[in-house]
PDB file of C-alpha atoms in Angstrom:
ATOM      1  CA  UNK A  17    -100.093 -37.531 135.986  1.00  0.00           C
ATOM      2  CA  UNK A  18     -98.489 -35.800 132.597  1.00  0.00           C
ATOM      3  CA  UNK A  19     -99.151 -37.732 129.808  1.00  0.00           C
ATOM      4  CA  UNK A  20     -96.165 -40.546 128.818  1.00  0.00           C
ATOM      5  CA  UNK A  21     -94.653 -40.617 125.083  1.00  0.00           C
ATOM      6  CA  UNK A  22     -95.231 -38.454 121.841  1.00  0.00           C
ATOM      7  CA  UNK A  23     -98.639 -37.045 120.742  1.00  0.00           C
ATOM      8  CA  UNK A  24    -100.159 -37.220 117.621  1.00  0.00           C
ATOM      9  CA  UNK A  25     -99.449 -33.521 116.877  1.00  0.00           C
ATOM     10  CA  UNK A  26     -95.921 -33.666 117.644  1.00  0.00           C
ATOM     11  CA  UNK A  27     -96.015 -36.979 115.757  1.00  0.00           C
ATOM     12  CA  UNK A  28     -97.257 -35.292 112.417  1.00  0.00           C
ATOM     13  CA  UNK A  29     -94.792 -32.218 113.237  1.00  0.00           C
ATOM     14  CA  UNK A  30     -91.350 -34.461 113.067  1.00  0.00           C
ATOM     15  CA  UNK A  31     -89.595 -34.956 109.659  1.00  0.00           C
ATOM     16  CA  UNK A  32     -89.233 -38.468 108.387  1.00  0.00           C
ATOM     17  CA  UNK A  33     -86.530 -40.096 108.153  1.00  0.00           C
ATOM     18  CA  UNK A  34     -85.473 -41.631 104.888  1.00  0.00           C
ATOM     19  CA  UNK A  35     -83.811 -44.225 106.406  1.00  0.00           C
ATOM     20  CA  UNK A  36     -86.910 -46.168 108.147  1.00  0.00           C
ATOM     21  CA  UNK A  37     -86.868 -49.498 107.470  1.00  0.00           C
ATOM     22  CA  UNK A  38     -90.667 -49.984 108.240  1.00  0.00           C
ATOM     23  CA  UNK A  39     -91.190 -47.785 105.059  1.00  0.00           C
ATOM     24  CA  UNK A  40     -88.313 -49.502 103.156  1.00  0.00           C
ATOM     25  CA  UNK A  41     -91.055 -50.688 100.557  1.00  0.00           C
ATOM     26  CA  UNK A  42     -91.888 -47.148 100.553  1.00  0.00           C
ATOM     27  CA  UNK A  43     -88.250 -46.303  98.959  1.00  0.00           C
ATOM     28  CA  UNK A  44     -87.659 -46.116  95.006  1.00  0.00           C
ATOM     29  CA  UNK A  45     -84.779 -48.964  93.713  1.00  0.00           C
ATOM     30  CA  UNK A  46     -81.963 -46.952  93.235  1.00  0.00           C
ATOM     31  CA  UNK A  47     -82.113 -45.763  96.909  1.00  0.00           C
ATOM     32  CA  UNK A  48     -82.673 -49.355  97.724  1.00  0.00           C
ATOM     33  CA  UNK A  49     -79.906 -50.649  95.227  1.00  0.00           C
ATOM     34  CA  UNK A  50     -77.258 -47.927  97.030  1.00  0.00           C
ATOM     35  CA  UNK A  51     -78.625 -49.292 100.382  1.00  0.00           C
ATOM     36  CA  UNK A  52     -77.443 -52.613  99.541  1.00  0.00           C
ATOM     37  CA  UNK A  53     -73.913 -51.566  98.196  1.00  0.00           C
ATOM     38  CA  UNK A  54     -73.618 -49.792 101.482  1.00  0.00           C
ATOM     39  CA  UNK A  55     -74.031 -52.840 103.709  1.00  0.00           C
ATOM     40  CA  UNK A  56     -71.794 -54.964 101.360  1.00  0.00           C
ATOM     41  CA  UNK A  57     -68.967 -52.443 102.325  1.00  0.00           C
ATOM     42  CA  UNK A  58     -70.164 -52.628 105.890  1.00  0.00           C
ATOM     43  CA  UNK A  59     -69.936 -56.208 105.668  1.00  0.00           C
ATOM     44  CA  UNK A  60     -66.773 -56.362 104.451  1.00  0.00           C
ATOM     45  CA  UNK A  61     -64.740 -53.799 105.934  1.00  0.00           C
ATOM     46  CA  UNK A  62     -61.286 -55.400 105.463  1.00  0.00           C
ATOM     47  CA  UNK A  63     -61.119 -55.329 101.735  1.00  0.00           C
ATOM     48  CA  UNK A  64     -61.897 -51.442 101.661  1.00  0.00           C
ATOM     49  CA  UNK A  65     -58.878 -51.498 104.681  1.00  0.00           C
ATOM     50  CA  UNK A  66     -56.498 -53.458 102.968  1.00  0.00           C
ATOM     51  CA  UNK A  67     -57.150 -51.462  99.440  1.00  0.00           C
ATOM     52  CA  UNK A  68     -56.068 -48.409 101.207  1.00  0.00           C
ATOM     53  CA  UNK A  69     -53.161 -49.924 103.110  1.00  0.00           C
ATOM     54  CA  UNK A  70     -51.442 -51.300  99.774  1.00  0.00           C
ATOM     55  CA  UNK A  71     -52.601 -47.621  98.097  1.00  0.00           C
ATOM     56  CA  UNK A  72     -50.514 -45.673 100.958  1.00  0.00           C
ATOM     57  CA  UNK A  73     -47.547 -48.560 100.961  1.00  0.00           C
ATOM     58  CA  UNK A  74     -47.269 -48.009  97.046  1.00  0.00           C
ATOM     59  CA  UNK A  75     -47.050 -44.168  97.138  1.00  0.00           C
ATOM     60  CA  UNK A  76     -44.478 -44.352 100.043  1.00  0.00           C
ATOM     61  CA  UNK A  77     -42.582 -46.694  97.988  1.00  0.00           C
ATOM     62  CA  UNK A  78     -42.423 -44.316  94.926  1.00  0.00           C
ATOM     63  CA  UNK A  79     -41.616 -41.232  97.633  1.00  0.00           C
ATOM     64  CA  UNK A  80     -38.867 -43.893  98.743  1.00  0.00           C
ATOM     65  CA  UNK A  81     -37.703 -44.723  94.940  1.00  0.00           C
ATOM     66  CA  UNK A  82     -37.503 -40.537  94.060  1.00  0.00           C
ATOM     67  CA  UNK A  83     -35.237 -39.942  97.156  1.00  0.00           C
ATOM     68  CA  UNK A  84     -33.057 -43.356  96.130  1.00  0.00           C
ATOM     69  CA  UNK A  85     -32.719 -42.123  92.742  1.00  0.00           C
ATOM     70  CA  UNK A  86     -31.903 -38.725  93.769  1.00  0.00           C
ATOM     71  CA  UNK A  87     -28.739 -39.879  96.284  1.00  0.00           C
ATOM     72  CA  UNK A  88     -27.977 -42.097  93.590  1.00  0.00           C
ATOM     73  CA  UNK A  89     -27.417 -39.023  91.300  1.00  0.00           C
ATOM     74  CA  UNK A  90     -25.788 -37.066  93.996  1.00  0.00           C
ATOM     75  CA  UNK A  91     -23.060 -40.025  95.027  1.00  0.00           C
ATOM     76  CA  UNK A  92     -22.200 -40.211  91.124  1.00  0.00           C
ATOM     77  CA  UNK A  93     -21.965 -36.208  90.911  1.00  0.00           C
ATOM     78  CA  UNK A  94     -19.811 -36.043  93.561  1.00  0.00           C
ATOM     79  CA  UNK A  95     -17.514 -38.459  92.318  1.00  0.00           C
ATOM     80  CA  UNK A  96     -17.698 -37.324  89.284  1.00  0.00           C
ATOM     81  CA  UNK A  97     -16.436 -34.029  90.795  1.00  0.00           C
ATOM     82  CA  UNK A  98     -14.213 -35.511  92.829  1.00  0.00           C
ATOM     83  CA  UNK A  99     -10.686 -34.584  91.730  1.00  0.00           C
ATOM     84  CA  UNK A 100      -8.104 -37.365  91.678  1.00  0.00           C
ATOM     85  CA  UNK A 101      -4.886 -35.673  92.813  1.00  0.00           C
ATOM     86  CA  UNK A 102      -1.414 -36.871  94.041  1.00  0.00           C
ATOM     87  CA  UNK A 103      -2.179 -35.496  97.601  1.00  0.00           C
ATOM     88  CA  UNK A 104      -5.413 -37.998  97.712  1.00  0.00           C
ATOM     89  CA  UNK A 105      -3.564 -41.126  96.571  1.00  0.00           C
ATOM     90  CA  UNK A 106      -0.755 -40.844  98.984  1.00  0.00           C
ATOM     91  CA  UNK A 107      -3.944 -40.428 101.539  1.00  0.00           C
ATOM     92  CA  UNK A 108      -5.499 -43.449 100.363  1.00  0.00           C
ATOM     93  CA  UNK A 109      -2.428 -45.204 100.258  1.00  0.00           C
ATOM     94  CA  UNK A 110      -2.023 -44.429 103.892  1.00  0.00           C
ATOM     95  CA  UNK A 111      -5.444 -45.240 104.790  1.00  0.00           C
ATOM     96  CA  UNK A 112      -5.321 -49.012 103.284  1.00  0.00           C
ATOM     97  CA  UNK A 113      -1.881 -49.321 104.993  1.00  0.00           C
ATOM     98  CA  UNK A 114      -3.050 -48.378 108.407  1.00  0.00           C
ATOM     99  CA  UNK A 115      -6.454 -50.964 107.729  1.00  0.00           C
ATOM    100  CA  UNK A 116      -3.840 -53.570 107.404  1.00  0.00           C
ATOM    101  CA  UNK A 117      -1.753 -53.111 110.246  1.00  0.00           C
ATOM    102  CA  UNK A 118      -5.170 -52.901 112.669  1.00  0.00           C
ATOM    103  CA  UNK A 119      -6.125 -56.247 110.758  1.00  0.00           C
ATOM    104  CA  UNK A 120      -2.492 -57.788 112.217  1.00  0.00           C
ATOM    105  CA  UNK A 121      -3.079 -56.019 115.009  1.00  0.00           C
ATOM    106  CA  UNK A 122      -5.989 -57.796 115.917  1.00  0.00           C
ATOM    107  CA  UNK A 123      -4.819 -61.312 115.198  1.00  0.00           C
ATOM    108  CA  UNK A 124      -2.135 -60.572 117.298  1.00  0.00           C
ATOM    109  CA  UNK A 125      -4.515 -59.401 120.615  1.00  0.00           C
ATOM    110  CA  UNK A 126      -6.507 -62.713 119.301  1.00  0.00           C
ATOM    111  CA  UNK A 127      -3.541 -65.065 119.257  1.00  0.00           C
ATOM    112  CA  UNK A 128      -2.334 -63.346 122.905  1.00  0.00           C
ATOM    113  CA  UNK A 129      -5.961 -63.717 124.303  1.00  0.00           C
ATOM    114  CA  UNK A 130      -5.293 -67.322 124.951  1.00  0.00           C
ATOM    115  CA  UNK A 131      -2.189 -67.077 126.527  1.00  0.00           C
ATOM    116  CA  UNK A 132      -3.330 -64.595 128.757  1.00  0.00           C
ATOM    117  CA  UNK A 133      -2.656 -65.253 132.154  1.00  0.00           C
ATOM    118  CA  UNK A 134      -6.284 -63.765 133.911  1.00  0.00           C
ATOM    119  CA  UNK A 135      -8.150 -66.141 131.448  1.00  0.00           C
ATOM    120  CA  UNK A 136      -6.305 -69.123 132.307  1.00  0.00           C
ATOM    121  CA  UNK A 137      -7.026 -68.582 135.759  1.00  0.00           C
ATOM    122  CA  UNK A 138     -10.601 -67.824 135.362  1.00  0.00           C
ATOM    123  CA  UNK A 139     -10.826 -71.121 133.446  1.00  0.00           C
ATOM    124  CA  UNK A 140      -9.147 -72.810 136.299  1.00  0.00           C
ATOM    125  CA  UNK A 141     -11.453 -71.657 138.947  1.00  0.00           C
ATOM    126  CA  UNK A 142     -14.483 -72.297 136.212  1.00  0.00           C
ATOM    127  CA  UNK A 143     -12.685 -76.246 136.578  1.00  0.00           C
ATOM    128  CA  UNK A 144     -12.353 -76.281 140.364  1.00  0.00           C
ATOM    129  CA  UNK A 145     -15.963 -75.077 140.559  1.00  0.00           C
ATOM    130  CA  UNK A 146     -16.835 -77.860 138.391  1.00  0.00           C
ATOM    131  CA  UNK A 147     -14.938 -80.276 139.917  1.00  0.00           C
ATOM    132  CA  UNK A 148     -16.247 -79.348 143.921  1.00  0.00           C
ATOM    133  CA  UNK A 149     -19.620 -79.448 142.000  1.00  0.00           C
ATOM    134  CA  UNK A 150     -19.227 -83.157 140.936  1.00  0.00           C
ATOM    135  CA  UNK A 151     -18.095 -84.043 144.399  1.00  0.00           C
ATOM    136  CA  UNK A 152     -21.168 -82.297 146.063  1.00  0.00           C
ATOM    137  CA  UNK A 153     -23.181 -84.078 143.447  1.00  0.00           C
ATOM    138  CA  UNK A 154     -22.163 -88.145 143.849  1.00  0.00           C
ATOM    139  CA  UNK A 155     -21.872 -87.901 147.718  1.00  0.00           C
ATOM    140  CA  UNK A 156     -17.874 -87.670 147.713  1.00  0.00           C
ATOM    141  CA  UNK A 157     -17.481 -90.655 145.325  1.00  0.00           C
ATOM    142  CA  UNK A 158     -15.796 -89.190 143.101  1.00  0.00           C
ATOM    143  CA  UNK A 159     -13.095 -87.124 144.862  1.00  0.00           C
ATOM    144  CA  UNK A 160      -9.492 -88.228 144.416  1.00  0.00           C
ATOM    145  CA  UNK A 161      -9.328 -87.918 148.414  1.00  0.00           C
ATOM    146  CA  UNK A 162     -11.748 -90.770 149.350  1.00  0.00           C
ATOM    147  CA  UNK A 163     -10.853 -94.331 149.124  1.00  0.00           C
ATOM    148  CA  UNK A 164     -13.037 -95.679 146.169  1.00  0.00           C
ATOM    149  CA  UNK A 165     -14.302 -99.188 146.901  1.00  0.00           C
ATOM    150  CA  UNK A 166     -15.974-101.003 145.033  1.00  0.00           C
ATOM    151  CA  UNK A 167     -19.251-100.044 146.175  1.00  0.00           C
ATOM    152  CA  UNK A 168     -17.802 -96.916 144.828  1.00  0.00           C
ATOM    153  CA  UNK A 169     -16.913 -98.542 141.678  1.00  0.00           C
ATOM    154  CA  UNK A 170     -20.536-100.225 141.052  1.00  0.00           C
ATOM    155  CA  UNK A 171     -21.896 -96.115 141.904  1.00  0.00           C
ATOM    156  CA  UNK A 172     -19.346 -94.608 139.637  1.00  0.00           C
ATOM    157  CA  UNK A 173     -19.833 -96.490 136.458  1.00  0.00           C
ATOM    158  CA  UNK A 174     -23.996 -96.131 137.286  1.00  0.00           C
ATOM    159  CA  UNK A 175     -23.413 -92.819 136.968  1.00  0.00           C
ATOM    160  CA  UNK A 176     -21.688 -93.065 133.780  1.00  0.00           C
ATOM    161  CA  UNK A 177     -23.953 -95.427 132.528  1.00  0.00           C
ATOM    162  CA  UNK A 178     -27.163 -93.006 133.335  1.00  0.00           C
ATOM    163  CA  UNK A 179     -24.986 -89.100 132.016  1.00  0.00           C
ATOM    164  CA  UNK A 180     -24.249 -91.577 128.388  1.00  0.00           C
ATOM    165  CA  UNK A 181     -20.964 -91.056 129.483  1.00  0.00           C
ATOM    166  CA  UNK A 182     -17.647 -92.860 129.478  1.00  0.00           C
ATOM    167  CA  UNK A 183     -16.191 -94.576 132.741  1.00  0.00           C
ATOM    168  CA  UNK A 184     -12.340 -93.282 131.246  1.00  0.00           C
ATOM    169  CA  UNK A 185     -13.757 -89.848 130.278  1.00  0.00           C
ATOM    170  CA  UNK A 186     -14.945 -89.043 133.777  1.00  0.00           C
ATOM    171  CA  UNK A 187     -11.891 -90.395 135.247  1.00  0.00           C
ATOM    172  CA  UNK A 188     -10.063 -88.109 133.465  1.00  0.00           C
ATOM    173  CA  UNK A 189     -11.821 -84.848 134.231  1.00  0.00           C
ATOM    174  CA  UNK A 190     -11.997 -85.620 137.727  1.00  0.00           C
ATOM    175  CA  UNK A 191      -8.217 -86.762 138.182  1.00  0.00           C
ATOM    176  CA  UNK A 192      -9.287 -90.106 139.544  1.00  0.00           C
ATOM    177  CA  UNK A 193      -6.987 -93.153 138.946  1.00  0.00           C
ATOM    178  CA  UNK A 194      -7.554 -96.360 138.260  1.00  0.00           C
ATOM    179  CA  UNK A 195     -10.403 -98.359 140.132  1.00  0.00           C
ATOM    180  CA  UNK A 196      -9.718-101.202 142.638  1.00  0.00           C
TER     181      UNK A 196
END
């Protein structure tokens, strides 16, 4: 059977490490002192993180502050350099006059929109919907069709009574007249 583990010789051979802690006594103070600022930093591996975070934010923000400044400059140079001719006020003239009439414009497509005949009927379907809804819902109490009695009556106002609704409200969104 060959021998198990790491003779003497070979023992004897191997370089020691510095780093041993079962001959930390063994180590002078200043190696011992660094040791210590070393696991402090270990320890607290966020600060060191965040230090270098708000380093790299501040020197992109100065990056971000030279290119700023610099389009700054170049928007002023160019309209410093911009000449101020007849041609161009007659163009910007033009320009504000055609903004204003697409302003009007607008309000008038606004103002149209709720005239317009699709939307109306879409809003009517949206209020037959609701209204074949509310029948399906209260068992056909509510439909203008059926004879409300006042069974009917004593259901109907429930209803109203549980939705915090008014009895004349309802009435009048469903097209129901008055109650027996």
């Amino acid at each position: 059977m060959p021998p198990r583990g790491v003779s003497r010789e070979e023992k004897r051979k191997r370089p020691k490490r510095e780093g041993d802690p079962r001959r930390a006594g063994l180590r002078p103070p200043r190696v011992l002192r660094q040791d210590k600022l070393t696991r402090r930093l270990l320890v607290f591996p966020q600060r060191r993180g965040c230090y270098s975070k708000l380093a790299k934010l501040e020197a992109e923000e100065e990056t971000l502050d030279v290119k700023l400044t610099a389009a700054r400059e170049g928007v002023a140079s160019a309209r410093a350099q911009r000449e101020d001719t007849a041609e161009r006020r007659a163009l910007l003239a033009q320009l504000e006059a055609a903004q204003a009439e697409s302003a009007k414009l607008q309000e008038q497509v606004k103002a149209a929109g709720d005239g317009d005949p699709a939307a109306y009927a879409r809003k009517r379907a949206a209020v037959d919907v609701a209204k074949t809804a509310a029948v399906r819902w209260t068992g056909e109490l509510c439909n203008s069709d059926s004879k409300l009695t006042a069974d009917n009556t004593v259901a109907i106002m429930g209803y109203c009574k549980s939705m915090g609704t008014d009895e004349a409200e309802l009435r009048q969104f469903l097209e129901i007249g008055r109650l027996p």
